[in-house]
Amino acid sequence: PAPSPAVCTGTDMKLLRPSSPESHYETLRHLYQGCQVVQGNLELTYLPPDTDTSFLKDIKEVQGYVLIAENQVNQLE
């Protein structure tokens, strides 16, 4: 049988501004690094310019909604 995909838990913060932008990025990176299936929502908010978003590259499925808002990042990889 095919190997089961790497599953991670999404977030439910909506547009709530993070108290610490640095820890917010680290939390997102930790949540989604190597993740293929997001159980819940994929929320990418308040990312500063020049943020490395390559931690998102393995995501194939999001079972909730995708929210991309209030970012300054130039591109998503």
mmCIF file of C-alpha atoms in Angstrom:
data_model
loop_
_atom_site.group_PDB
_atom_site.id
_atom_site.type_symbol
_atom_site.label_atom_id
_atom_site.label_comp_id
_atom_site.label_asym_id
_atom_site.label_seq_id
_atom_site.Cartn_x
_atom_site.Cartn_y
_atom_site.Cartn_z
ATOM 1 C CA PRO A 1 0.000 0.000 0.000
ATOM 2 C CA ALA A 2 1.019 3.606 -0.533
ATOM 3 C CA PRO A 3 2.536 5.342 2.479
ATOM 4 C CA SER A 4 0.049 7.479 4.355
ATOM 5 C CA PRO A 5 0.508 11.228 3.930
ATOM 6 C CA ALA A 6 2.000 13.413 6.647
ATOM 7 C CA VAL A 7 -0.973 15.030 8.379
ATOM 8 C CA CYS A 8 -0.848 18.205 10.451
ATOM 9 C CA THR A 9 -3.370 20.304 12.329
ATOM 10 C CA GLY A 10 -4.383 23.645 10.892
ATOM 11 C CA THR A 11 -5.116 26.883 12.720
ATOM 12 C CA ASP A 12 -8.223 28.916 13.534
ATOM 13 C CA MET A 13 -6.871 32.390 14.242
ATOM 14 C CA LYS A 14 -8.708 34.222 11.419
ATOM 15 C CA LEU A 15 -7.204 37.743 11.214
ATOM 16 C CA LEU A 16 -6.100 37.939 14.841
ATOM 17 C CA ARG A 17 -2.792 39.815 14.927
ATOM 18 C CA PRO A 18 -0.013 37.699 16.504
ATOM 19 C CA SER A 19 1.589 39.082 19.657
ATOM 20 C CA SER A 20 5.068 38.257 18.323
ATOM 21 C CA PRO A 21 5.693 38.190 14.543
ATOM 22 C CA GLU A 22 8.890 36.160 15.022
ATOM 23 C CA SER A 23 7.243 33.407 17.050
ATOM 24 C CA HIS A 24 4.238 33.471 14.672
ATOM 25 C CA TYR A 25 6.505 32.592 11.742
ATOM 26 C CA GLU A 26 8.287 29.889 13.734
ATOM 27 C CA THR A 27 4.931 28.399 14.752
ATOM 28 C CA LEU A 28 3.742 28.280 11.141
ATOM 29 C CA ARG A 29 7.017 26.749 9.991
ATOM 30 C CA HIS A 30 6.878 24.144 12.751
ATOM 31 C CA LEU A 31 3.244 23.283 11.942
ATOM 32 C CA TYR A 32 3.599 22.910 8.187
ATOM 33 C CA GLN A 33 7.183 21.729 7.548
ATOM 34 C CA GLY A 34 6.840 18.367 5.784
ATOM 35 C CA CYS A 35 3.042 18.439 6.053
ATOM 36 C CA GLN A 36 1.046 17.047 3.133
ATOM 37 C CA VAL A 37 -2.525 17.172 4.459
ATOM 38 C CA VAL A 38 -3.739 20.025 6.662
ATOM 39 C CA GLN A 39 -6.612 18.902 8.873
ATOM 40 C CA GLY A 40 -8.375 22.194 9.335
ATOM 41 C CA ASN A 41 -7.467 25.604 7.987
ATOM 42 C CA LEU A 42 -4.303 26.892 6.352
ATOM 43 C CA GLU A 43 -3.942 30.488 7.519
ATOM 44 C CA LEU A 44 -0.986 32.539 6.308
ATOM 45 C CA THR A 45 -1.244 35.989 7.845
ATOM 46 C CA TYR A 46 1.041 38.865 8.829
ATOM 47 C CA LEU A 47 4.166 37.423 7.189
ATOM 48 C CA PRO A 48 6.926 40.050 6.799
ATOM 49 C CA PRO A 49 8.810 40.746 3.546
ATOM 50 C CA ASP A 50 11.478 38.213 2.511
ATOM 51 C CA THR A 51 9.885 35.408 4.551
ATOM 52 C CA ASP A 52 11.036 31.943 3.471
ATOM 53 C CA THR A 53 7.799 30.101 2.704
ATOM 54 C CA SER A 54 9.414 26.940 1.335
ATOM 55 C CA PHE A 55 8.054 25.079 4.388
ATOM 56 C CA LEU A 56 4.707 25.027 2.520
ATOM 57 C CA LYS A 57 6.021 23.092 -0.490
ATOM 58 C CA ASP A 58 4.776 19.630 0.534
ATOM 59 C CA ILE A 59 1.133 20.589 1.176
ATOM 60 C CA LYS A 60 -1.185 18.744 -1.204
ATOM 61 C CA GLU A 61 -4.568 19.068 0.522
ATOM 62 C CA VAL A 62 -6.290 21.466 2.914
ATOM 63 C CA GLN A 63 -9.466 20.133 4.489
ATOM 64 C CA GLY A 64 -10.650 23.523 5.777
ATOM 65 C CA TYR A 65 -10.271 26.968 4.227
ATOM 66 C CA VAL A 66 -7.170 28.763 2.968
ATOM 67 C CA LEU A 67 -6.662 32.312 4.261
ATOM 68 C CA ILE A 68 -3.847 34.442 2.849
ATOM 69 C CA ALA A 69 -4.144 37.992 4.180
ATOM 70 C CA GLU A 70 -2.321 40.974 5.687
ATOM 71 C CA ASN A 71 1.046 39.732 4.385
ATOM 72 C CA GLN A 72 4.053 41.693 3.191
ATOM 73 C CA VAL A 73 5.833 38.630 1.801
ATOM 74 C CA ASN A 74 6.697 38.984 -1.879
ATOM 75 C CA GLN A 75 5.839 35.435 -2.987
ATOM 76 C CA LEU A 76 4.761 32.040 -1.737
ATOM 77 C CA GLU A 77 6.934 29.113 -2.772
#
